[in-house]
Coordinates of C-alpha atoms and ligand atoms in Angstrom, one line a residue:
X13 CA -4.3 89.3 129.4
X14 CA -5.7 86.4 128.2
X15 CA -5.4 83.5 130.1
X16 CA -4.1 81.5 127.3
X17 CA -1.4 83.4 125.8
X18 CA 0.1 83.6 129.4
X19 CA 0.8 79.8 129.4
X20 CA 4.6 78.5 128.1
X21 CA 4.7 75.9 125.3
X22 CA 5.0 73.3 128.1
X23 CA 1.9 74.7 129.7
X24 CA -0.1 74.4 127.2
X25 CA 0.9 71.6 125.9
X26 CA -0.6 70.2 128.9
X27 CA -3.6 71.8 128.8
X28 CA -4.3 70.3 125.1
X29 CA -3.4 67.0 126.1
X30 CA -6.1 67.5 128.9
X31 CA -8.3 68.8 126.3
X32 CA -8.5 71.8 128.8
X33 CA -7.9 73.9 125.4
X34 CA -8.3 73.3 122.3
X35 CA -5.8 74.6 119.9
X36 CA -8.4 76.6 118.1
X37 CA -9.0 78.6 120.9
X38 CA -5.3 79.0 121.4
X39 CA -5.0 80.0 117.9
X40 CA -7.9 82.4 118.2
X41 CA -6.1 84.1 121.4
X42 CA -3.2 84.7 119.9
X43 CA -4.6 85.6 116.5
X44 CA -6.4 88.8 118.8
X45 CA -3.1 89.2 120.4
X46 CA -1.3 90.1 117.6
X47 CA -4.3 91.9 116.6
X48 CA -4.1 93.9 119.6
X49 CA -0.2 94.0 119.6
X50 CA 0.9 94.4 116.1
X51 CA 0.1 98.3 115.6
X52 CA 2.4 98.7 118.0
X53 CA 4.9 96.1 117.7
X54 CA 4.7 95.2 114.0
X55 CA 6.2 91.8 114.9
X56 CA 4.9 89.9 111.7
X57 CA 5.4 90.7 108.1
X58 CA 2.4 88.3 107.5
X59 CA 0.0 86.9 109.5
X60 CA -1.7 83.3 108.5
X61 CA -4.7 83.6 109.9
X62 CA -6.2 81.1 107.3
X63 CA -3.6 78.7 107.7
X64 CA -3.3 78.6 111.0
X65 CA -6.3 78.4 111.8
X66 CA -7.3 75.5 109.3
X67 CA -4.0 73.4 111.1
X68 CA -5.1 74.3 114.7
X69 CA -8.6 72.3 113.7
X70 CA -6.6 69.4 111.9
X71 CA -4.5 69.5 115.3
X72 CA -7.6 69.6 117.6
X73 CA -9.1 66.6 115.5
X74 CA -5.3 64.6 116.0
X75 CA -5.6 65.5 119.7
X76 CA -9.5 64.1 119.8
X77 CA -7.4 60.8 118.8
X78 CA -4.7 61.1 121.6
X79 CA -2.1 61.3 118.8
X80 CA 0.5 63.0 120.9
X81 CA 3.7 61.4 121.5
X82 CA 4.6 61.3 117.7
X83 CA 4.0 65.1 117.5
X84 CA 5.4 66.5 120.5
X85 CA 4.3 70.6 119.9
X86 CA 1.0 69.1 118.9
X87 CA -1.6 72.3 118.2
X88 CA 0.9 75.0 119.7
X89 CA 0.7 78.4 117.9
X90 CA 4.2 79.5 116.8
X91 CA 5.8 81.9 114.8
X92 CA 9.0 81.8 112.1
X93 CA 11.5 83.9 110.9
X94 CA 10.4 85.6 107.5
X95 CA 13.6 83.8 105.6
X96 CA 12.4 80.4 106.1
X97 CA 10.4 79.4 103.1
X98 CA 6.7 77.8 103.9
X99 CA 4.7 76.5 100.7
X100 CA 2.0 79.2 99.5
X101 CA 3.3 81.8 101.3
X102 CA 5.0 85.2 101.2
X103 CA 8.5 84.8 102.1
X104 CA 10.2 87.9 101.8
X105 CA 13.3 87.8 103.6
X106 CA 12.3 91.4 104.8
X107 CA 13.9 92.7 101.3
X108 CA 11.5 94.5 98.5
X109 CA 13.3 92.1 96.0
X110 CA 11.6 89.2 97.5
X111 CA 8.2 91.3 97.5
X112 CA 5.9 88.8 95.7
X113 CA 7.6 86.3 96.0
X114 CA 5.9 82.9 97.5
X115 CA 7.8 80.1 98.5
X116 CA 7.2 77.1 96.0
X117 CA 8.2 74.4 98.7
X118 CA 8.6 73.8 102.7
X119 CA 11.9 74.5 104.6
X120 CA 13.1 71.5 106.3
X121 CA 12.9 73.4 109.7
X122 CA 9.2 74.9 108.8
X123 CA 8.4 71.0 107.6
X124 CA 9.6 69.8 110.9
X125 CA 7.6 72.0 113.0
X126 CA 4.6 71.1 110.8
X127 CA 5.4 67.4 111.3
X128 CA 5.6 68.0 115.3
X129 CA 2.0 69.8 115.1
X130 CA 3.0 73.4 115.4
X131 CA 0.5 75.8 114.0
X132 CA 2.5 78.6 112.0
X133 CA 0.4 82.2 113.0
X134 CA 2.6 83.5 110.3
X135 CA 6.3 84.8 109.2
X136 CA 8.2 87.4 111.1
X137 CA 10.1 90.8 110.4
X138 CA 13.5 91.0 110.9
X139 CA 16.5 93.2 109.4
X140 CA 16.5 92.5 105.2
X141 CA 18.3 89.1 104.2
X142 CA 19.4 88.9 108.2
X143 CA 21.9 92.0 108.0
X144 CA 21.7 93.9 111.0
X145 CA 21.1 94.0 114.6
X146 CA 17.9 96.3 115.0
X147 CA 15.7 95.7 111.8
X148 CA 16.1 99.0 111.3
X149 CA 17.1 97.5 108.0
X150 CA 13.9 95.9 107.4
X151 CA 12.1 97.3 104.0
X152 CA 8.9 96.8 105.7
X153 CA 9.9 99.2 108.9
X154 CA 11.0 97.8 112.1
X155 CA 9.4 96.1 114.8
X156 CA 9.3 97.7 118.3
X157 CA 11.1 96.6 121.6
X158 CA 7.3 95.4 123.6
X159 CA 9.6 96.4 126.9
X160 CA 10.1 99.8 125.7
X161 CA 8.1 100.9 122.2
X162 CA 11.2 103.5 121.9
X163 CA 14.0 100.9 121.3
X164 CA 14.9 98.4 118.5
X165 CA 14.2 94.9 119.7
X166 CA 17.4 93.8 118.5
X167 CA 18.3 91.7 114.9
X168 CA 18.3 90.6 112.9
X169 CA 15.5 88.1 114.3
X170 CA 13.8 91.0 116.2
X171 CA 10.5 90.2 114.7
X172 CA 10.7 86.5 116.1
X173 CA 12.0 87.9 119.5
X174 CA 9.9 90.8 119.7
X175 CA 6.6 88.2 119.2
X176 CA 7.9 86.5 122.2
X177 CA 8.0 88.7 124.6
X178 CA 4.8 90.4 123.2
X179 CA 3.2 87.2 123.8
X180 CA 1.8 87.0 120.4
X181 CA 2.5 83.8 120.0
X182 CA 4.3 80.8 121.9
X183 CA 7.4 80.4 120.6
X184 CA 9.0 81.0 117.4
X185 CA 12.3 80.5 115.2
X186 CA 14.7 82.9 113.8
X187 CA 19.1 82.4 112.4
X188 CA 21.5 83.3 113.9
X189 CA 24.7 84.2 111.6
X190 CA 26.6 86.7 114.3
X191 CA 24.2 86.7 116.9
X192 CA 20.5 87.4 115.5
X193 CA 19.1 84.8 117.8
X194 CA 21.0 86.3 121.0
X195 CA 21.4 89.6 120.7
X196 CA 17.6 90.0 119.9
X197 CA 16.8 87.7 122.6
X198 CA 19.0 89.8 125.4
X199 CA 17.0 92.7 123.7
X200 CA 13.7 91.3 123.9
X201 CA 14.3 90.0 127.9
X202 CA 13.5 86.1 126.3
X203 CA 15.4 82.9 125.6
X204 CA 17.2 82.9 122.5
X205 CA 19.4 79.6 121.4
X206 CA 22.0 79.0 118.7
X207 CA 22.5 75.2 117.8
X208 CA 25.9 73.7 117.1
X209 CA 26.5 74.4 113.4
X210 CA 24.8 71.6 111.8
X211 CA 22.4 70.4 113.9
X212 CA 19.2 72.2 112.5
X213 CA 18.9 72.2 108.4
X214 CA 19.7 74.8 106.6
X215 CA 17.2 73.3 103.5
X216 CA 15.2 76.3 102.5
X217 CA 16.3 78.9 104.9
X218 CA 17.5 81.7 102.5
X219 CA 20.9 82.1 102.7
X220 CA 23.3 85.2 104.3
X221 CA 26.2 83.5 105.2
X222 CA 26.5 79.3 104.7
X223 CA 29.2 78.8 107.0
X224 CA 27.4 80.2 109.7
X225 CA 24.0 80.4 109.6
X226 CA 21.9 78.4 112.0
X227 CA 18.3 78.1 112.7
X228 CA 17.2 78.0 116.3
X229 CA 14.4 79.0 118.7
X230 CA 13.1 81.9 120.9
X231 CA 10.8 80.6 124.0
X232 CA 9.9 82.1 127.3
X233 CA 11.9 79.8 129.3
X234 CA 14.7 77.1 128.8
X235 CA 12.5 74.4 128.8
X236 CA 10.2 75.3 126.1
X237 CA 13.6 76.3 124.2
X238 CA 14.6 72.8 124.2
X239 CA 11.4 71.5 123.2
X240 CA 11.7 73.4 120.1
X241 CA 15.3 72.4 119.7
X242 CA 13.9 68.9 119.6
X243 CA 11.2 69.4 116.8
X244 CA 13.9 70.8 114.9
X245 CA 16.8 69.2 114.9
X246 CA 18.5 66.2 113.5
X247 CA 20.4 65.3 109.7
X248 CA 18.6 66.1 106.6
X249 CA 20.0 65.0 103.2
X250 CA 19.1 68.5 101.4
X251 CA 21.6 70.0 103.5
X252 CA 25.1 68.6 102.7
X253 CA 26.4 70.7 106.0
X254 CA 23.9 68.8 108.2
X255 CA 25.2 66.3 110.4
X256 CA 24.4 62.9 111.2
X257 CA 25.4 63.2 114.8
X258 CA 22.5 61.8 117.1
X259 CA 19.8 64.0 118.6
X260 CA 19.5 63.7 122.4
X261 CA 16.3 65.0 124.3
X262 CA 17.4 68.2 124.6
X263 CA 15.2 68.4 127.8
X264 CA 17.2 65.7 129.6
X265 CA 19.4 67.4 131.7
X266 CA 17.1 70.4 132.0
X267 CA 17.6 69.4 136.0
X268 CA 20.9 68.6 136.8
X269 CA 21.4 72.0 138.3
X270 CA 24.7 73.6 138.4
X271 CA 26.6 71.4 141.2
X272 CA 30.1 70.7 140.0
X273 CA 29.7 72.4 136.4
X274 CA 32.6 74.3 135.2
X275 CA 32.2 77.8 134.0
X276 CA 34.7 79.4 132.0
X277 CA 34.5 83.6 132.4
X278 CA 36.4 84.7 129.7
X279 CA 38.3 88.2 130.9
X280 CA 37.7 89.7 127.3
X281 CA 34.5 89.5 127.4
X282 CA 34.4 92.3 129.2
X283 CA 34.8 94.8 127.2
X284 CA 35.5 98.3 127.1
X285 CA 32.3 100.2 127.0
X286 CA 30.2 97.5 128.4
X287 CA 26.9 99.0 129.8
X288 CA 27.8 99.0 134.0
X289 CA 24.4 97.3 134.7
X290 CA 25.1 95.2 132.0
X291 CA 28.6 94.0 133.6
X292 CA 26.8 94.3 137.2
X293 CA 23.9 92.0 136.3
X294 CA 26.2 89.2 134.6
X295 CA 28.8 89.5 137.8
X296 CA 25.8 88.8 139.9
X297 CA 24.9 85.8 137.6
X298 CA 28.3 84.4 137.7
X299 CA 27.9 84.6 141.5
X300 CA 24.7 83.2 141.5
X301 CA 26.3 80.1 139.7
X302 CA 28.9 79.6 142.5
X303 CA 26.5 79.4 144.7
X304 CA 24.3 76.8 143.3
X305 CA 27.8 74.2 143.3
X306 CA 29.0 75.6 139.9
X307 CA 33.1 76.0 139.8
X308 CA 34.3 79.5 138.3
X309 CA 37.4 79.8 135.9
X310 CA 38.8 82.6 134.9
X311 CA 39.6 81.9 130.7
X312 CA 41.6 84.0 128.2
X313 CA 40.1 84.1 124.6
X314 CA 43.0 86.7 123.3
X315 CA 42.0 85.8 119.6
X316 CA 38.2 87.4 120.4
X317 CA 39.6 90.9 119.7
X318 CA 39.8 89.9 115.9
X319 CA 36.3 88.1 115.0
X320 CA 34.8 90.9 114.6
X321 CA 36.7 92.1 111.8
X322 CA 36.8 88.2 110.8
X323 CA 33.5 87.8 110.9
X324 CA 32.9 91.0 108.5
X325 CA 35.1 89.7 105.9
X326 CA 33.7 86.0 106.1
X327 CA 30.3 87.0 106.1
X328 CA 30.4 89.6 103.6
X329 CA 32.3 87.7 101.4
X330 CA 30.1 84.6 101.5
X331 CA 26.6 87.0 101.1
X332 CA 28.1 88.8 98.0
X333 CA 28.4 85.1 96.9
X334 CA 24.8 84.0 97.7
X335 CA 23.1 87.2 96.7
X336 CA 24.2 86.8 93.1
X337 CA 21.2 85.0 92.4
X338 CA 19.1 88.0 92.8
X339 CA 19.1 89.1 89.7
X340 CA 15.9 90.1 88.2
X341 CA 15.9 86.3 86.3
X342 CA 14.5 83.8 88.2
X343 CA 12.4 84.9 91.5
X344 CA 11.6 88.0 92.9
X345 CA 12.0 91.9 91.6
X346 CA 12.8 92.4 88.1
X347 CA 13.3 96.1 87.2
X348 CA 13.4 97.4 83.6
X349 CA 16.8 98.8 82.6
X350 CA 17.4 98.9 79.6
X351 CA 20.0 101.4 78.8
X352 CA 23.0 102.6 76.4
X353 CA 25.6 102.0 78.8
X354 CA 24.7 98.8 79.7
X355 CA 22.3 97.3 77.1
X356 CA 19.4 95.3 78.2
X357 CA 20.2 92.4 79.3
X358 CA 23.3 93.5 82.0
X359 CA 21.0 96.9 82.3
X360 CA 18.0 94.7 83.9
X361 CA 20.4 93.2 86.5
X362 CA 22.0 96.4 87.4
X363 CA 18.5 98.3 87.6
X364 CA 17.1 94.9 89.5
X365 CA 19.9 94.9 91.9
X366 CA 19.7 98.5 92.4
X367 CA 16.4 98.7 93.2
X368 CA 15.7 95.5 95.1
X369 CA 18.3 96.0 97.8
X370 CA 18.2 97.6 100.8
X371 CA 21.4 99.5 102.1
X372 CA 22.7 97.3 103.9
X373 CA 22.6 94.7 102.0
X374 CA 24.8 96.7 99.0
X375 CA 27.3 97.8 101.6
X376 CA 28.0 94.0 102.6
X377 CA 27.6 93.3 99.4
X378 CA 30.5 95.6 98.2
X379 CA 32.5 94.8 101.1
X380 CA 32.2 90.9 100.4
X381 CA 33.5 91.5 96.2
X382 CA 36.1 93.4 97.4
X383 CA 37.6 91.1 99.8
X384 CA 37.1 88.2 97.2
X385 CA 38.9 90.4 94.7
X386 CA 41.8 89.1 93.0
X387 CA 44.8 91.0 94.4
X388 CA 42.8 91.3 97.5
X389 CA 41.8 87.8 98.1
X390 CA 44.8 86.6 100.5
X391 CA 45.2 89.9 102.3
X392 CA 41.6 89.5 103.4
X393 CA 39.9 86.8 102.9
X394 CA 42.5 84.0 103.4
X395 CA 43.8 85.9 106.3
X396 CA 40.5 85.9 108.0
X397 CA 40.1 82.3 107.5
X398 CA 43.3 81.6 109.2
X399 CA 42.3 83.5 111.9
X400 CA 39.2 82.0 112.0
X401 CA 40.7 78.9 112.6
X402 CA 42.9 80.2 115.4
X403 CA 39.5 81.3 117.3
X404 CA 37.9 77.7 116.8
X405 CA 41.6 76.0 118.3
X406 CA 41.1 78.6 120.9
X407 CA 37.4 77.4 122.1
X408 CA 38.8 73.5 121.8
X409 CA 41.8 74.3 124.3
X410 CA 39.3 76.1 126.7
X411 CA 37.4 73.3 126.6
X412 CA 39.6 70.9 128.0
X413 CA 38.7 72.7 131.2
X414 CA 35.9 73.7 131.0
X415 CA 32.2 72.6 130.5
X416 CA 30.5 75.9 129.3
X417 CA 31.8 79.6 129.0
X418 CA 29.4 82.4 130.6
X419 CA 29.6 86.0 129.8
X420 CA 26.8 89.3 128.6
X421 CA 25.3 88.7 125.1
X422 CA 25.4 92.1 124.5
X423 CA 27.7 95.0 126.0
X424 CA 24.6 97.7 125.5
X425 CA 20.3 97.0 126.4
X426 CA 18.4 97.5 123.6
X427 CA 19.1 100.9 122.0
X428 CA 16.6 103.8 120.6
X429 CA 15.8 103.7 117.2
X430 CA 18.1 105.9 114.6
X431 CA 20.9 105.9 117.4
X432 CA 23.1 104.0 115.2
X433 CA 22.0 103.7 111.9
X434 CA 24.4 106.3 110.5
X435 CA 27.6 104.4 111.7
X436 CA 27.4 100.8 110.8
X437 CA 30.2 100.4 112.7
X438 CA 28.5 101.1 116.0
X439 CA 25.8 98.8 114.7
X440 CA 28.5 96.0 114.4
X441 CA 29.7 96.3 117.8
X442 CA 26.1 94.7 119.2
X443 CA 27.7 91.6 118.5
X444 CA 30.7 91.4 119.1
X445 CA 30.1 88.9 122.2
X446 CA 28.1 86.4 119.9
X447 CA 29.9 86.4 116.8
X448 CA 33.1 83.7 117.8
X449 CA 30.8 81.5 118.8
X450 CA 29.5 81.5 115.1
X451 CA 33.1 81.5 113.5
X452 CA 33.8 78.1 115.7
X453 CA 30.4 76.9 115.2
X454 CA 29.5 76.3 118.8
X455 CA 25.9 76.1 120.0
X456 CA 25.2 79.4 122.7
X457 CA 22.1 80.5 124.2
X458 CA 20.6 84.1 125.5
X459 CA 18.7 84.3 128.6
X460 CA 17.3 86.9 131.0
X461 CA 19.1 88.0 133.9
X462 CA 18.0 91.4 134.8
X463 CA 17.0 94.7 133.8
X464 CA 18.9 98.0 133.3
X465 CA 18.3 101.2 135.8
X466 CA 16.2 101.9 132.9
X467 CA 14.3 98.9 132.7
X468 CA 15.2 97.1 129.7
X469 CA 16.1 93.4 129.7
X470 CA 19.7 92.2 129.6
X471 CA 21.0 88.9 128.5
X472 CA 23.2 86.3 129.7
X473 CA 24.9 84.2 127.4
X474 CA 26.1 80.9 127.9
X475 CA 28.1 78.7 124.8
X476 CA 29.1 75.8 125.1
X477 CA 31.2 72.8 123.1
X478 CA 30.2 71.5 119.9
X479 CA 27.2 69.3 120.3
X480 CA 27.0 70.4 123.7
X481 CA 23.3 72.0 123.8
X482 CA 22.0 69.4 126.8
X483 CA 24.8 71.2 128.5
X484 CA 24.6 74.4 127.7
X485 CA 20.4 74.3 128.0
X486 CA 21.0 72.5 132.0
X487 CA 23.6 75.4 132.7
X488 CA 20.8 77.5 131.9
X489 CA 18.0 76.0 133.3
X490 CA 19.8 75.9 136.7
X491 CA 20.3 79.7 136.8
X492 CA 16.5 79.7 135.7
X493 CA 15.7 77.6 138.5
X494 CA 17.7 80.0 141.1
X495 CA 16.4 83.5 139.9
X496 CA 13.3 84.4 138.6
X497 CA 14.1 87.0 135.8
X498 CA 12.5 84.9 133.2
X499 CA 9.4 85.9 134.4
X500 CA 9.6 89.6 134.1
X501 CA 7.2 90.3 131.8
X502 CA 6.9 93.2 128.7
X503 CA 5.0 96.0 130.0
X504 CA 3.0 95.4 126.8
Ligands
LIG611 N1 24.2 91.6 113.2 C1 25.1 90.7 112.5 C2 25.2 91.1 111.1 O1 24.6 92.1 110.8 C3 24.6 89.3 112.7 C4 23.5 89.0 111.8 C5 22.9 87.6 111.9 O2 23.3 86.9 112.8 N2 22.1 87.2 111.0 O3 25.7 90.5 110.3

């Protein structure tokens, strides 16, 4: 492997600085990476060759200047979730109704990594408009676990995971609405993090569910995590739902180790079904803690059991909501369908609608009007938001005690492709260990701990309270710092 695309975002960093490397040559490695990689892995739904390769110059020219400090991932290749919008290009939200269409404007989290001096090698796949856990539901055909070319690499951000671990590029960002940062993450054997609701823009990041999505990063270590955590973060005014609340150097704890740290192990998180080397791995992890000075509690989340069916009704409701605007008017697909029944006009958005949208998307899009329904409305929807609310009072009375809560990201490794794409229900159970934190809005990460019997990675989560990443990323960089499972690599 090249020697290039084996550095971390840290690493290289470095080596630019020391003008070791120029980011044109890191660029060019990673550009034949994913040419090497992608027939496999189909990561990307577009690469930027182009693009990137015009910005890696403009960053090797800033560099030449020693203008550094200001942009902190100054000529590093990355990669971003196909729903963020990036001027001039193809952002298709992995749906054919976005099919030509080209973002007209930058989203704040794509403008931010510009501003820090990321070069974008181009947009990746994931399940379409971020429903799913396997992008199995991407129109453009799923990417491929790089651990095992069998499996799904998890979802909806498995394209931004799946890059990653395939080292085809250094980092990247995905959303995480349920768990799409996580779950793929745990999937992918990489580091995965959710922000605190709030902390990262949502300006231009197409939306699935506005009361939970987040954008966040996928790195090879904690480290490099936080260092994209810090190029993204912080209030914007496009996004009312952005907060104002300060932005600490997300690396500053990164090693306080775990001495005196309180875990909270919540007993429901493990669940019925759980994969045994899944539960073995995380016990082993929990001991590992103990060792290194952190304190173990035993926590009950009792109100866990319903988020699930919470976080279907929430979700669903809100995308039936957002993906009104796809109707064959303003961007994207417009189908011709004009008919008696339905005359032209109302015939156009039926045959748009009907056309443009995956599966998927229709059956969350059904299940979202008819839990906003009138006569419906309180059994389901208000009831879930109450509910919701006893999950989020939940999380603030563990927290009294505790400093972070520790438990799998998944139940199951990655599973083989088809094995559940005929019972969305199954499919739904992938997450139901990251969705709470989503429905209380708390910031969680993924990271490796192991591998299954059958060799595919397994993911320890960790969440912590709101506004508590510096907390959450030193809890995870001290189990970093005491195994070495981040450094199992993709057989790729
Ligand atoms: N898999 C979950 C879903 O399908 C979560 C998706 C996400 O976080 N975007 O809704």
């Amino acid at each position: 492997m090249n020697e290039i695309i084996s550095l971390s975002v840290h690493e290289l960093i470095e080596k630019l600085r020391a003008r070791e490397v120029s980011s044109e040559e890191a660029t060019r490695a990673y550009l034949g990476r994913i040419e090497e990689t992608e027939e496999r892995v189909h990561a990307y739904l577009s690469v930027l060759e182009e693009e990137a390769l015009a910005a890696a110059q403009e960053a090797d020219k800033r560099l030449a200047g020693g203008d550094n400090d200001a942009s902190p991932l100054l000529g590093v290749p990355v990669a971003v979730k196909d729903l963020l919008c990036m001027k001039g290009t193809p952002t298709t939200c992995a749906s054919k109704f976005l099919e030509n269409f080209i973002s007209p404007y930058d989203a704040t989290a794509v403008r931010l990594l510009k501003e820090a001096g990321a070069v974008i090698l181009g947009k990746a796949n994931m399940d379409e408009f971020a429903m799913g856990s396997s992008t199995e539901h991407s129109a453009y055909g799923p990417s491929r676990n790089p651990w095992n070319l069998e499996t799904i690499p998890g979802g909806s951000s498995g394209g931004s995971a799946a890059t990653v671990a395939a080292r085809s590029c250094a980092a990247s960002l995905g959303s995480d609405t349920g768990g799409s940062i996580r779950q793929p993450a745990a999937c992918c054997g990489v580091v995965g993090m959710k922000p605190t609701y709030g902390r990262v823009s949502r300006y231009g990041l197409i939306a699935f569910a506005s009361s939970l999505d987040q954008i966040g990063p996928f790195a090879r270590n904690v480290r490099d995590c936080a260092i994209m955590l810090n190029a993204v973060s912080g209030h914007d005014p496009l996004d009312s739902t952005s907060t104002d609340e300060s932005v600490p150097d997300f690396t500053g704890d990164l090693g306080a180790g775990a001495k005196g740290l309180r875990i909270g192990i919540p007993k429901e998180y493990f669940i019925d079904g759980m994969d045994p080397d899944v539960e073995s791995a995380v016990q082993n992890a929990i001991k590992t803690m103990e060792e290194n000075g952190a304190e173990i509690h035993e926590i009950s989340l009792p109100h866990s059991q319903y988020a699930l069916p919470v976080y279907y009704i929430i979700a669903s409701a809100e995308a039936s909501s957002n993906l009104a605007r796809y109707d064959g008017v303003r961007y994207g697909l417009r189908a011709n369908g004009n008919s008696e029944e339905y005359g032209p006009l109302y015939g156009m958005y039926a045959a748009s609608r009907e056309e443009g949208f995956g599966e998927e998307v229709k059956r969350r899009i059904m299940l979202g009007t008819y839990a906003l329904s009138s006569g419906y409305y309180d059994a389901y929807y208000t009831k879930a938001q109450r509910v919701r609310t006893l999950i989020c009072r939940e999380f603030e009375d563990v927290f009294q005690n505790v400093d972070v809560i520790m438990s799998a990201t998944a139940p199951t490794p990655a599973f083989r492709f088809g094995e559940r794409m005929d019972d969305p229900i199954s499919m739904y159970l992938s997450d139901i260990l990251t969705i709470p934190c989503n429905l209380a809005g708390l910031p969680g990460i993924s990271q490796p701990c192991g591998v299954t019997s059958l060799d595919l990675p397994i993911g320890l989560q960790i969440i912590g309270k709101p506004f508590g990443e510096t907390t959450v990323l030193r809890a995870a960089a001290a189990f970093e710092k005491a195994t070495d499972h981040h450094l199992a690599l993709s057989p790729l």
